[in-house]
mmCIF file of C-alpha atoms and ligand atoms in Angstrom:
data_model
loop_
_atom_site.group_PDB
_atom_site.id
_atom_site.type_symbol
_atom_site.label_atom_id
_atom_site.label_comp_id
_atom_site.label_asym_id
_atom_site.label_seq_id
_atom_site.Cartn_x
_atom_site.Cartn_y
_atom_site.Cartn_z
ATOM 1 C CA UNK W 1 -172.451 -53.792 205.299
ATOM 2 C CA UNK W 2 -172.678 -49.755 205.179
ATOM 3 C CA UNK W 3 -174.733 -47.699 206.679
ATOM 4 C CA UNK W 4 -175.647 -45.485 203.838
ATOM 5 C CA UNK W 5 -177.664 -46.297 201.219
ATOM 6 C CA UNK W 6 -178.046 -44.489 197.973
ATOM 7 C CA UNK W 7 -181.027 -45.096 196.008
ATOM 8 C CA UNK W 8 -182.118 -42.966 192.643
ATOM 9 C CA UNK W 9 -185.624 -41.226 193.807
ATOM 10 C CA UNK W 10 -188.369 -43.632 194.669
ATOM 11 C CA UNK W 11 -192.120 -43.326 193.341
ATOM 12 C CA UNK W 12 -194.822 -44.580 195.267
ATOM 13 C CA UNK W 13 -197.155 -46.159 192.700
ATOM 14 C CA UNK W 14 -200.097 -46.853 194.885
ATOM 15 C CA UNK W 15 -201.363 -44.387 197.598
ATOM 16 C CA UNK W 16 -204.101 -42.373 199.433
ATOM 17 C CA UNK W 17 -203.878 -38.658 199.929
ATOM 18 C CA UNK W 18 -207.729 -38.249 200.733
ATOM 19 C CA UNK W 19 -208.763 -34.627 200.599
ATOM 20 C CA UNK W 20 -209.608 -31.531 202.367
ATOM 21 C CA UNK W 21 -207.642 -30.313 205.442
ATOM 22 C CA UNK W 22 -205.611 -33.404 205.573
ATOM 23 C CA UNK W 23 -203.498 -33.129 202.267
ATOM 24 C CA UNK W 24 -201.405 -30.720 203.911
ATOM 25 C CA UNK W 25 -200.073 -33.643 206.479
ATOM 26 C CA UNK W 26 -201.006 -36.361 203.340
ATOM 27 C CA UNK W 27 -198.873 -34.421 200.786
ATOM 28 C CA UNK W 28 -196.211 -33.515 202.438
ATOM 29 C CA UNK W 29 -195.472 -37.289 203.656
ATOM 30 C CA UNK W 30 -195.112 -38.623 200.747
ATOM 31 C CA UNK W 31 -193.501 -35.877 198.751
ATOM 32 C CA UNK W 32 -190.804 -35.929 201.346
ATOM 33 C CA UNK W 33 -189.548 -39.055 199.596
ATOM 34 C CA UNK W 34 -191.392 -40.100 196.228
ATOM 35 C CA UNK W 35 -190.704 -38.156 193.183
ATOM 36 C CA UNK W 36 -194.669 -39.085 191.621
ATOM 37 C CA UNK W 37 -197.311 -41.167 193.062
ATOM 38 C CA UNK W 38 -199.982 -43.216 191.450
ATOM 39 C CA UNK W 39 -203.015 -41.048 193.592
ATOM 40 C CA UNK W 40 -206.113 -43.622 195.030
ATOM 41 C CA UNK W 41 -209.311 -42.196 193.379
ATOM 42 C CA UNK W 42 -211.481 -43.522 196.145
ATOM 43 C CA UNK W 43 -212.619 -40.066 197.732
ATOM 44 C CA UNK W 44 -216.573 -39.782 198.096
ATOM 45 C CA UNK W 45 -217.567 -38.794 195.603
ATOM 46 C CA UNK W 46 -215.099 -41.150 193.496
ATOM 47 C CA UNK W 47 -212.598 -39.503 190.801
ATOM 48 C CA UNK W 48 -214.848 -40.662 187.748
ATOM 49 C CA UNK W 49 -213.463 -38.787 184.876
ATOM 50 C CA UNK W 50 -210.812 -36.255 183.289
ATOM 51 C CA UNK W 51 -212.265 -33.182 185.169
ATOM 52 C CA UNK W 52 -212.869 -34.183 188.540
ATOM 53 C CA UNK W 53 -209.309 -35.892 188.312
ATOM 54 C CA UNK W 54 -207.756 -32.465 187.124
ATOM 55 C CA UNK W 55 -209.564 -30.163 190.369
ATOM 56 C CA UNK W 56 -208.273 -32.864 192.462
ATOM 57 C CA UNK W 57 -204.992 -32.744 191.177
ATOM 58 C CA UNK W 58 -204.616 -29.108 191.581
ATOM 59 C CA UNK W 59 -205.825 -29.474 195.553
ATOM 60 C CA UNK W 60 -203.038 -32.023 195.648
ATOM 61 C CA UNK W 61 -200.489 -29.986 193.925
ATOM 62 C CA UNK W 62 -201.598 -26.505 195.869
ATOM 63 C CA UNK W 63 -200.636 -28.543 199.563
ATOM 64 C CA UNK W 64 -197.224 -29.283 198.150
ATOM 65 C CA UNK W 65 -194.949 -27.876 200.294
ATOM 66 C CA UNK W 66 -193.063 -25.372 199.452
ATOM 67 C CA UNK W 67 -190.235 -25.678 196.830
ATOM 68 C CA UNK W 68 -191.357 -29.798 195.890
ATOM 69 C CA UNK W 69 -191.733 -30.922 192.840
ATOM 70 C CA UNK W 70 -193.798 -33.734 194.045
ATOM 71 C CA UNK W 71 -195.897 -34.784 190.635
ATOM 72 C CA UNK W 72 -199.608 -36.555 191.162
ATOM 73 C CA UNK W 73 -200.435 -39.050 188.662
ATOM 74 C CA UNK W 74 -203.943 -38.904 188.233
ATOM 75 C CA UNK W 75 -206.205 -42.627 188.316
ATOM 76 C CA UNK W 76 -209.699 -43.053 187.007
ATOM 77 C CA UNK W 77 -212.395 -44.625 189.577
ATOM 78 C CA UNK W 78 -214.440 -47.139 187.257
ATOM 79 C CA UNK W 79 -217.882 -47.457 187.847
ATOM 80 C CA UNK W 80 -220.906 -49.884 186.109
ATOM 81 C CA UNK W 81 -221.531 -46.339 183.460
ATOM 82 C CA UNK W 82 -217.655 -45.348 182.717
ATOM 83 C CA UNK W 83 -217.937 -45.126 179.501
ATOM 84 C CA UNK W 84 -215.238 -45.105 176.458
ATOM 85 C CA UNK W 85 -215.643 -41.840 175.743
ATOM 86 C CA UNK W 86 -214.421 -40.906 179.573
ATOM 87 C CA UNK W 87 -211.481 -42.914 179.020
ATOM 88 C CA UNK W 88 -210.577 -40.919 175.653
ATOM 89 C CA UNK W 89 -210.822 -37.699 177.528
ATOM 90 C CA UNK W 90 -208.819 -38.788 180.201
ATOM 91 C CA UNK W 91 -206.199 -40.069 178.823
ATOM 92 C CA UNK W 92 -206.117 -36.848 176.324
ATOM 93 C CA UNK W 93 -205.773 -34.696 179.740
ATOM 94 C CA UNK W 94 -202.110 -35.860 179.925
ATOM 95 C CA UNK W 95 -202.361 -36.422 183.476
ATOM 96 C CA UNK W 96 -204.364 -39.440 184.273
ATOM 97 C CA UNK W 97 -202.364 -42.606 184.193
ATOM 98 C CA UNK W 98 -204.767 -45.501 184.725
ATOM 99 C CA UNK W 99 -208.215 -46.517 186.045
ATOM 100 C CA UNK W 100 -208.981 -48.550 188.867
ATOM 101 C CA UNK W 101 -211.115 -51.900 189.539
ATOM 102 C CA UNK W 102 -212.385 -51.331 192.962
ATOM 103 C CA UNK W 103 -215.540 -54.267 193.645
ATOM 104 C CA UNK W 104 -218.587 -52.693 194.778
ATOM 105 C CA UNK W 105 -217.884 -53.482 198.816
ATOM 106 C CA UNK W 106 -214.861 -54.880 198.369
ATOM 107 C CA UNK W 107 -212.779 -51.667 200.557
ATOM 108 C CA UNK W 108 -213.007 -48.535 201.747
ATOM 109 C CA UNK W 109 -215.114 -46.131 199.658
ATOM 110 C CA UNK W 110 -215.783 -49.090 197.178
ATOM 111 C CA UNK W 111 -219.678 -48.684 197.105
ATOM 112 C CA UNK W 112 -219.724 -46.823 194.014
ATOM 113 C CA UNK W 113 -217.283 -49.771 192.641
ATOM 114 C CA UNK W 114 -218.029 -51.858 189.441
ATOM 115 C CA UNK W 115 -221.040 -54.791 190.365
ATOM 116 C CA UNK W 116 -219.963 -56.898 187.510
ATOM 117 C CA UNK W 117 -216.610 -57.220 185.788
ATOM 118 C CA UNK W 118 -218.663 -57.411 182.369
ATOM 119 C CA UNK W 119 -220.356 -54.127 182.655
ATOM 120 C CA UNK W 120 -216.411 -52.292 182.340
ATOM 121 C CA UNK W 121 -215.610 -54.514 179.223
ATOM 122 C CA UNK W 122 -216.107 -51.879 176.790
ATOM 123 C CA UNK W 123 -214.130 -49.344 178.934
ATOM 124 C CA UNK W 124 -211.316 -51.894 179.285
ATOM 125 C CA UNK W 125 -211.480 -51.917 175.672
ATOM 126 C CA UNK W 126 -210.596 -48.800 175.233
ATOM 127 C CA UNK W 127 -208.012 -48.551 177.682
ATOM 128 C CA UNK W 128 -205.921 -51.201 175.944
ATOM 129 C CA UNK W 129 -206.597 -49.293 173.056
ATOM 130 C CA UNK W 130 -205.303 -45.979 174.443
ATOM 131 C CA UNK W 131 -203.120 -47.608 176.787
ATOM 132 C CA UNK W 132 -204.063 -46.303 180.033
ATOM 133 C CA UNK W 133 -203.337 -49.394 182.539
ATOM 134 C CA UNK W 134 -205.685 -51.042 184.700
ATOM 135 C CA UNK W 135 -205.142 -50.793 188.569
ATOM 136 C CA UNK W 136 -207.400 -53.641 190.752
ATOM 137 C CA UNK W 137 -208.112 -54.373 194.008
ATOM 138 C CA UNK W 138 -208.598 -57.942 193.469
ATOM 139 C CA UNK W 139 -211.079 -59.351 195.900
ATOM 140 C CA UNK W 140 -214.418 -60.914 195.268
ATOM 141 C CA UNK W 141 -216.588 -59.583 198.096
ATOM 142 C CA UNK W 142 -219.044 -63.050 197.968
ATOM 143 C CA UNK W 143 -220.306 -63.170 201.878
ATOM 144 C CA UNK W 144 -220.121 -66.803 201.521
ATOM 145 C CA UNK W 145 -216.022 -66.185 200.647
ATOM 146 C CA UNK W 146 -213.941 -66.058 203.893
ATOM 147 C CA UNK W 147 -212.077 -62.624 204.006
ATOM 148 C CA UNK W 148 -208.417 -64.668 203.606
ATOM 149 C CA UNK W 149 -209.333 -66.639 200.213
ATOM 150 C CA UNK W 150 -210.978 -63.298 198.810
ATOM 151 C CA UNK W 151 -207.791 -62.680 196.442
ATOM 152 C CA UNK W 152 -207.452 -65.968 195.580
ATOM 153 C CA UNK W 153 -210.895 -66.326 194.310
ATOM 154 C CA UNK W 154 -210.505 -62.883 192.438
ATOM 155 C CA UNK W 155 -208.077 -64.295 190.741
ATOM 156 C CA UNK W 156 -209.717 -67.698 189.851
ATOM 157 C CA UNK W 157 -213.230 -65.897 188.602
ATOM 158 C CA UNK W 158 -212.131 -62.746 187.358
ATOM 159 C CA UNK W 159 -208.343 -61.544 186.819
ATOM 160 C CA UNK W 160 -207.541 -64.762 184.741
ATOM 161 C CA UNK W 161 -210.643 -63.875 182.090
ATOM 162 C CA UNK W 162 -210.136 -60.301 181.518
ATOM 163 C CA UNK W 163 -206.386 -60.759 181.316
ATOM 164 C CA UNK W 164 -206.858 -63.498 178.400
ATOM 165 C CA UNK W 165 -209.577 -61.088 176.775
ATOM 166 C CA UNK W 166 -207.794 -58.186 176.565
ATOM 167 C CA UNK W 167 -204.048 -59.528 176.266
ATOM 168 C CA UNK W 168 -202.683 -55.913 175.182
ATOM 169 C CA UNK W 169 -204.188 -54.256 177.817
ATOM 170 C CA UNK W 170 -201.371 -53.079 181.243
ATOM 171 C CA UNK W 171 -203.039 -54.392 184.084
ATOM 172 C CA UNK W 172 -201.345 -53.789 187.928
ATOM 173 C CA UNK W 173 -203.103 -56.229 190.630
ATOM 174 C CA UNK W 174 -202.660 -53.936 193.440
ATOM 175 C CA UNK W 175 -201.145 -54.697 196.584
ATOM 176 C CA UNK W 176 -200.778 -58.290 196.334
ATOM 177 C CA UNK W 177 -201.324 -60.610 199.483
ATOM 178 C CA UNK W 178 -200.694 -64.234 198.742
ATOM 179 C CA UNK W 179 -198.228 -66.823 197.412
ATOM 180 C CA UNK W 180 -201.149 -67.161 194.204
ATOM 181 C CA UNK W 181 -201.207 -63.900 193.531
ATOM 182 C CA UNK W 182 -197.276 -63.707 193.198
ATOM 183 C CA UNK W 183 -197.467 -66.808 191.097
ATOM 184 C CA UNK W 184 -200.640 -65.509 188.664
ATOM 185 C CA UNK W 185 -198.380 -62.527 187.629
ATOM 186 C CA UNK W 186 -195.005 -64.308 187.749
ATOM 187 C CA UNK W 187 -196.428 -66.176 184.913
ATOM 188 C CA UNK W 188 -198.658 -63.524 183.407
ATOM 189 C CA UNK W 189 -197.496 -61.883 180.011
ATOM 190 C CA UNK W 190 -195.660 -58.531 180.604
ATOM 191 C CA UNK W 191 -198.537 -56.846 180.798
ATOM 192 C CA UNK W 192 -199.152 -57.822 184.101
ATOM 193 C CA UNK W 193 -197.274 -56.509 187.048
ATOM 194 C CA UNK W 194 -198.174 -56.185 191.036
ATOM 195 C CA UNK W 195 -197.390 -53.540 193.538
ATOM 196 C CA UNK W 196 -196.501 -54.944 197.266
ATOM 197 C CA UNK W 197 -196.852 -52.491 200.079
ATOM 198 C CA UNK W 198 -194.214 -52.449 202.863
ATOM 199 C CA UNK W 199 -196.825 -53.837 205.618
ATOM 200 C CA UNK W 200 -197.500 -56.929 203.850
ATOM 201 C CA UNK W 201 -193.344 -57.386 203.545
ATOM 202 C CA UNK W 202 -193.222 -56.963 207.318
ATOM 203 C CA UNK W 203 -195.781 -58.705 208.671
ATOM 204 C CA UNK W 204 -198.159 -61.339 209.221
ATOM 205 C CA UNK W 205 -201.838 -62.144 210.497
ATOM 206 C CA UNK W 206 -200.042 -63.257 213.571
ATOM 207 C CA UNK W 207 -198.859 -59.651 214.208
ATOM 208 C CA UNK W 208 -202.485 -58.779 214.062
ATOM 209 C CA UNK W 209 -204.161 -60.751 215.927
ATOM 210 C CA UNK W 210 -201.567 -62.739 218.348
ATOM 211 C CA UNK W 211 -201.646 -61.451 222.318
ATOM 212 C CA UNK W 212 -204.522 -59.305 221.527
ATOM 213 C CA UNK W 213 -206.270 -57.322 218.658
ATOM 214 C CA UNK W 214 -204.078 -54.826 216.734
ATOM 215 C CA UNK W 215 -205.949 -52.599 214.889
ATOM 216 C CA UNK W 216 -203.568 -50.653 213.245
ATOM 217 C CA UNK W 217 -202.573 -53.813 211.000
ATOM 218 C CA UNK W 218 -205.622 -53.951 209.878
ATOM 219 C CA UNK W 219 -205.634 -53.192 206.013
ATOM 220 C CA UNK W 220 -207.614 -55.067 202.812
ATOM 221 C CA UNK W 221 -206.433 -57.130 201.496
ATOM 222 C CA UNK W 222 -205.715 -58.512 205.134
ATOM 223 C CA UNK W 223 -202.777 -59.798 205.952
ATOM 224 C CA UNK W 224 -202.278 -63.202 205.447
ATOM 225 C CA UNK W 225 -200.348 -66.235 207.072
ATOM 226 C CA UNK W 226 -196.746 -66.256 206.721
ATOM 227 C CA UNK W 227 -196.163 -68.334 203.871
ATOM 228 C CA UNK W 228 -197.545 -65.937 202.072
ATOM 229 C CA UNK W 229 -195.339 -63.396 203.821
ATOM 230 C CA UNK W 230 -192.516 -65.377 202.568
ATOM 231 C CA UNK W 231 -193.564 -65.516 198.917
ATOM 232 C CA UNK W 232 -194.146 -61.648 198.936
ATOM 233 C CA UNK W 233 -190.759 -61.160 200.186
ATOM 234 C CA UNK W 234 -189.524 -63.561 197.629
ATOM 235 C CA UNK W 235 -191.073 -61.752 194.685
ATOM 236 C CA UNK W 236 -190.081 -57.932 195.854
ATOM 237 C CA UNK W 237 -186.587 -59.202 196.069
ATOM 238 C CA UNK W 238 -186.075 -61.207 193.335
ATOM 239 C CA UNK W 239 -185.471 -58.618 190.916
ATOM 240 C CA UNK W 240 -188.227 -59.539 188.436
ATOM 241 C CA UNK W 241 -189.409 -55.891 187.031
ATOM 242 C CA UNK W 242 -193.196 -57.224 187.390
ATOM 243 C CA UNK W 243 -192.829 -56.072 190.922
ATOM 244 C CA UNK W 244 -192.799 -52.609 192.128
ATOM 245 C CA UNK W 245 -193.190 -50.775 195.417
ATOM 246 C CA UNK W 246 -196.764 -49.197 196.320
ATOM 247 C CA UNK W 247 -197.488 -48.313 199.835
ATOM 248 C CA UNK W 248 -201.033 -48.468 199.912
ATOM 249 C CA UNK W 249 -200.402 -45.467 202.537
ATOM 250 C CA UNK W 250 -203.940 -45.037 203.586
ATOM 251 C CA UNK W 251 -204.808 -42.900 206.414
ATOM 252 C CA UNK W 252 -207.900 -43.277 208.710
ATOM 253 C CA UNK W 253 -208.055 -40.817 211.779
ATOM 254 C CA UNK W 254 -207.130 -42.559 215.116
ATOM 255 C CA UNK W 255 -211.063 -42.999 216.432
ATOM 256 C CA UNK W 256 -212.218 -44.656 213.093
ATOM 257 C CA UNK W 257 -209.194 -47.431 214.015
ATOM 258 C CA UNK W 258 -209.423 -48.105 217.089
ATOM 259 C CA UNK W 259 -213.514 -48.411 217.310
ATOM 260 C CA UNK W 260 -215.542 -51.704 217.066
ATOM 261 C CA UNK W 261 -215.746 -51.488 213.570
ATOM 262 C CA UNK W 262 -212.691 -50.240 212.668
ATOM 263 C CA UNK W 263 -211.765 -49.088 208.689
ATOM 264 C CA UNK W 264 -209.070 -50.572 207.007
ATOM 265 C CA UNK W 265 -206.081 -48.825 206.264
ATOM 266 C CA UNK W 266 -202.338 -48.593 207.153
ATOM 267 C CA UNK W 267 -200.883 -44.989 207.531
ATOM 268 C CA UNK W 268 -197.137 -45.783 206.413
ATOM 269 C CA UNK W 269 -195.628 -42.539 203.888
ATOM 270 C CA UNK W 270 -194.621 -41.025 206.738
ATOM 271 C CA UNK W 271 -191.409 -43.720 207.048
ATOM 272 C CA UNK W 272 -192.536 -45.699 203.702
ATOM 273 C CA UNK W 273 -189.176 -46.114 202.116
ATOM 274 C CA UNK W 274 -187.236 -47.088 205.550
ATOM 275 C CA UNK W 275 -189.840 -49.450 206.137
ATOM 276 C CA UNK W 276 -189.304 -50.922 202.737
ATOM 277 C CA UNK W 277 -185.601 -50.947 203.541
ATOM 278 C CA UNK W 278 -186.160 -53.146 206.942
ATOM 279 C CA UNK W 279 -187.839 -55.718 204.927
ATOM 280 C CA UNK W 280 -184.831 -55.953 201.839
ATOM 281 C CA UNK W 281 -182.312 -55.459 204.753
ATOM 282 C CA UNK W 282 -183.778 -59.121 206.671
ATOM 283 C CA UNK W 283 -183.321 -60.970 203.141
ATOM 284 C CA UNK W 284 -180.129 -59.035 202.635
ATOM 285 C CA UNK W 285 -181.194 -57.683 199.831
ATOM 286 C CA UNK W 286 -180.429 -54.166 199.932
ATOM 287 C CA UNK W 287 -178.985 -54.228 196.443
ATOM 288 C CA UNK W 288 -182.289 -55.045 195.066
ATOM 289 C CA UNK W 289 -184.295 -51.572 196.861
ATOM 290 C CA UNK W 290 -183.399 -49.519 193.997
ATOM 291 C CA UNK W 291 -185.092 -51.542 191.439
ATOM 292 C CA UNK W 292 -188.001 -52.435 193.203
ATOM 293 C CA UNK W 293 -188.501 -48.750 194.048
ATOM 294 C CA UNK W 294 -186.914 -46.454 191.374
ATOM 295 C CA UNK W 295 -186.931 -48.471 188.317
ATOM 296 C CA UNK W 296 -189.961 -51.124 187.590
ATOM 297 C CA UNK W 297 -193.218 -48.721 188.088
ATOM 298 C CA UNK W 298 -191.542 -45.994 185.637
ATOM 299 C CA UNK W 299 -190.387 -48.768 183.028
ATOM 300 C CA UNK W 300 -193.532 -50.256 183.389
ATOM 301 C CA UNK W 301 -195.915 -47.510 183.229
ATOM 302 C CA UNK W 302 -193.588 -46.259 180.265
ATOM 303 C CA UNK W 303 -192.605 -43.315 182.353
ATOM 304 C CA UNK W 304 -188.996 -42.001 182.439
ATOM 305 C CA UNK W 305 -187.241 -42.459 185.969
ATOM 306 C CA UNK W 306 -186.283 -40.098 187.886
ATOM 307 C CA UNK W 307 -183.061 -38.902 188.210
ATOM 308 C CA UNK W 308 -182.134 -37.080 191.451
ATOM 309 C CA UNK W 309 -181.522 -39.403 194.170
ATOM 310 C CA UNK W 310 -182.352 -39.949 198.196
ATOM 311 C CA UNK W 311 -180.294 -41.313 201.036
ATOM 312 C CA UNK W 312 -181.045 -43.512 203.816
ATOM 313 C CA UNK W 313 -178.681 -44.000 206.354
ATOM 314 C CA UNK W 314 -178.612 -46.474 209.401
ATOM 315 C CA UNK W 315 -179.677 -44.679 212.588
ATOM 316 C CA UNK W 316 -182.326 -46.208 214.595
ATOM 317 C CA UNK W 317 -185.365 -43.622 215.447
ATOM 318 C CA UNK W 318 -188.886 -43.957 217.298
ATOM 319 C CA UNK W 319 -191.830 -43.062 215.377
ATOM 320 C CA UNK W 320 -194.246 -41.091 216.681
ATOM 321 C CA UNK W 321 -197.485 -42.100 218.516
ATOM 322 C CA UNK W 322 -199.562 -40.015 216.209
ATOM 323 C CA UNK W 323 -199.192 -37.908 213.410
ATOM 324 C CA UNK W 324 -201.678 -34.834 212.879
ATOM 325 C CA UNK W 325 -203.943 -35.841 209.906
ATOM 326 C CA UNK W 326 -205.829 -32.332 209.224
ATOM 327 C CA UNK W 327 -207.568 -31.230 212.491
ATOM 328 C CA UNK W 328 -207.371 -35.151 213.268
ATOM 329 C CA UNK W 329 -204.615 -37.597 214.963
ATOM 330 C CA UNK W 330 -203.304 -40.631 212.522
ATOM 331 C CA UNK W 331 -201.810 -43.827 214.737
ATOM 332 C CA UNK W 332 -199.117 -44.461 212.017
ATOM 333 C CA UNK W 333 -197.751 -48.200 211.536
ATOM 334 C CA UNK W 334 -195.010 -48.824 214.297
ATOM 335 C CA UNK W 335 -196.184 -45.881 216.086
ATOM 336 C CA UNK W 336 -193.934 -45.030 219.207
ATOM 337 C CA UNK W 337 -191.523 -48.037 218.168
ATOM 338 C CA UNK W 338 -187.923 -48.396 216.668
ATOM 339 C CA UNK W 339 -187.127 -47.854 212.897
ATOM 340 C CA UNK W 340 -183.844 -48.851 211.576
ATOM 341 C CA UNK W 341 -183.849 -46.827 208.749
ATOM 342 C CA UNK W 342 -183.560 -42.957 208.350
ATOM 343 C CA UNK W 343 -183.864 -40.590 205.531
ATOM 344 C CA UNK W 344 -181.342 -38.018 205.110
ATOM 345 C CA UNK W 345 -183.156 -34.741 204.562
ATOM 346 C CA UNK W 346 -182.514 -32.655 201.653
ATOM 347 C CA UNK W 347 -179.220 -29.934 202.055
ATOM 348 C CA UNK W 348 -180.373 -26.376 200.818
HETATM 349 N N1 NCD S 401 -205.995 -50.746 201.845
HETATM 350 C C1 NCD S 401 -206.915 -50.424 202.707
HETATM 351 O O1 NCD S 401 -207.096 -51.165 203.687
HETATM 352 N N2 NCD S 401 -207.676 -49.314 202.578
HETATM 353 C C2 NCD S 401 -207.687 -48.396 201.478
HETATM 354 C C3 NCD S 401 -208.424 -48.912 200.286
HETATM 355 C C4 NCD S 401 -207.695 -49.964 199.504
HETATM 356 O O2 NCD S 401 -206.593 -49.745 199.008
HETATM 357 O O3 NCD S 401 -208.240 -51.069 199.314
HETATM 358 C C5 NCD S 401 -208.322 -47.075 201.956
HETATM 359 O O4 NCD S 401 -208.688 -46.254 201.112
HETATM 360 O O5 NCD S 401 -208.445 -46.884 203.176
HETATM 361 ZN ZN1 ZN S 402 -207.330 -51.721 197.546
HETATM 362 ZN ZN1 ZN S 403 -205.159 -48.701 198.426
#
């Protein structure tokens, strides 16, 4: 097997860059290896329409390093009042790719999330019309719903329905978790894709919670049993083009983690494409990377792809215990442990 591995450049179609100070660390992560990224509108205040996307685009592109070409595609926060209207100007900005389903509760910086699928009907509407894609989070966030079965049961009460009423409309269920959610868009139409994030590839709940409480792993949706594992693996690396690489990269500083109610998040963009390549690499199925990260979100966003290219070579590296995260410390995933993996940094 060789120990280089050429890959056309990557796009990360589902992450967090927050804002303020930390974009500098944020930015620079991921623009170290993605060509675009599908940007997480979940700041507080939410990204609600075509202005507020467009200042926070230009924060993201003025903490580009210097020299990148890094490009921020822009995402819509829905909320019970979006209206059509704010979906027409959006997607008239150029710039803003989708909108996203977060459930009022369901994650971090959800409380300002739709409280009834209904109530974003006539948005949706629109959407398909304009074709700007839908992005979920699909959990219900019932109480009475135990955490593990939340996706399941978004899928069951909600996905199902608005994917037979609006049939034209592109809709991405976000960082898929289970075996049901792999099958629900394996036998969607092809309207329907899923992004799978590198930490639900490499691990299980067991890795969470076995010989004591990890709270790094910790992450919505949470990581499930292996089975599930399996069937995520089994998807990424079939070479279906309904499944495409999102990191979820979602940074909370060190003290929110590791506290008795810790947030959810992993921090993985600083290493996200060689932890990707671990995961093909134990199904031997390096030859199916490229697609999964450089070809299915472009083709089914209706983007072009890119066309400069990135090179990982085998050379085993520790990752660092913490990575500075504005005037903050970040405990990254597999912090201060081997990678297998390393990307060969641009030549001049
Ligand atoms: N994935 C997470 O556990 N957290 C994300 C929100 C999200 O993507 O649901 C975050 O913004 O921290
Ligand atoms: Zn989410
Ligand atoms: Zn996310």
């Amino acid at each position: 097997m060789s120990d280089r591995l050429t890959l056309l450049r990557p796009d990360d179609w589902h992450i967090h860059l927050r804002d303020g100070a930390v974009l500098a660390h944020t930015v620079a992560d991921a623009a170290r290896t993605f060509g675009r990224a599908i940007i997480m509108p979940n700041l507080v205040p939410p990204v609600r329409n075509a202005e507020e996307a467009d200042a926070y685009r230009q924060r993201i592109l003025d903490a580009r390093p210097v020299g990148s070409r890094f490009e921020p595609l822009m995402v819509l926060y829905l909320t019970d009042r979006t209206s059509p209207e704010d979906i027409r100007a959006a997607k008239a900005s150029g710039f803003v790719h989708a909108a996203k389903l977060y459930p009022a509760g369901a994650t971090t910086n959800s409380d300002s999330g739709v409280t009834n699928v209904d109530k974003i009907f006539p948005a949706l509407e629109a959407m398909a019309e304009v074709g700007m894609l839908l992005l979920v989070h699909g959990e219900v966030t019932r109480g009475e719903i135990d955490v593990f079965d939340r996706e399941k049961v978004f899928i069951d009460e909600h996905l199902t329905r608005v994917v037979q009423r609006f049939p034209t409309l592109k809709v991405v269920f976000e960082h898929i978790t289970t075996g049901d959610a792999v099958q629900f868009v394996q036998s969607a139409s092809a309207n329907v894709g899923a992004t799978i994030t590198a930490h639900h590839l490499l691990y299980n709940r067991n890795h969470m919670l076995v010989g004591g409480i990890r709270p790094h792993f910790y992450c919505l949706p949470i990581l499930k049993r292996n089975v599930h594992q399996e069937a995520l693996l089994d998807a990424a690396t079939s070479g279906s083009n309904k499944f495409f690489l999102g990191t979820d990269s979602a940074p909370h500083a060190k003290h929110a983690k590791e506290a008795a109610c810790g947030c959810a998040g992993c921090y993985t963009a600083y290493a996200a494409i060689e932890l990707y390549a671990e995961a093909f690499e134990q199904r031997n199925a390096l030859d199916k990377l490229e697609a999964f990260a450089s070809f299915h979100g472009p083709d089914f966003y209706g983007l072009p792809r890119n066309t400069d290219s990135i090179t990982l070579v085998r050379e085993e590296w520790t990752a660092p215990a913490t990575l500075p995260l504005g005037d903050q410390e970040v405990v990254p995933l597999r912090a201060g442990e081997k990678l297998r993996w390393r990307l060969l940094e641009e030549q001049a």
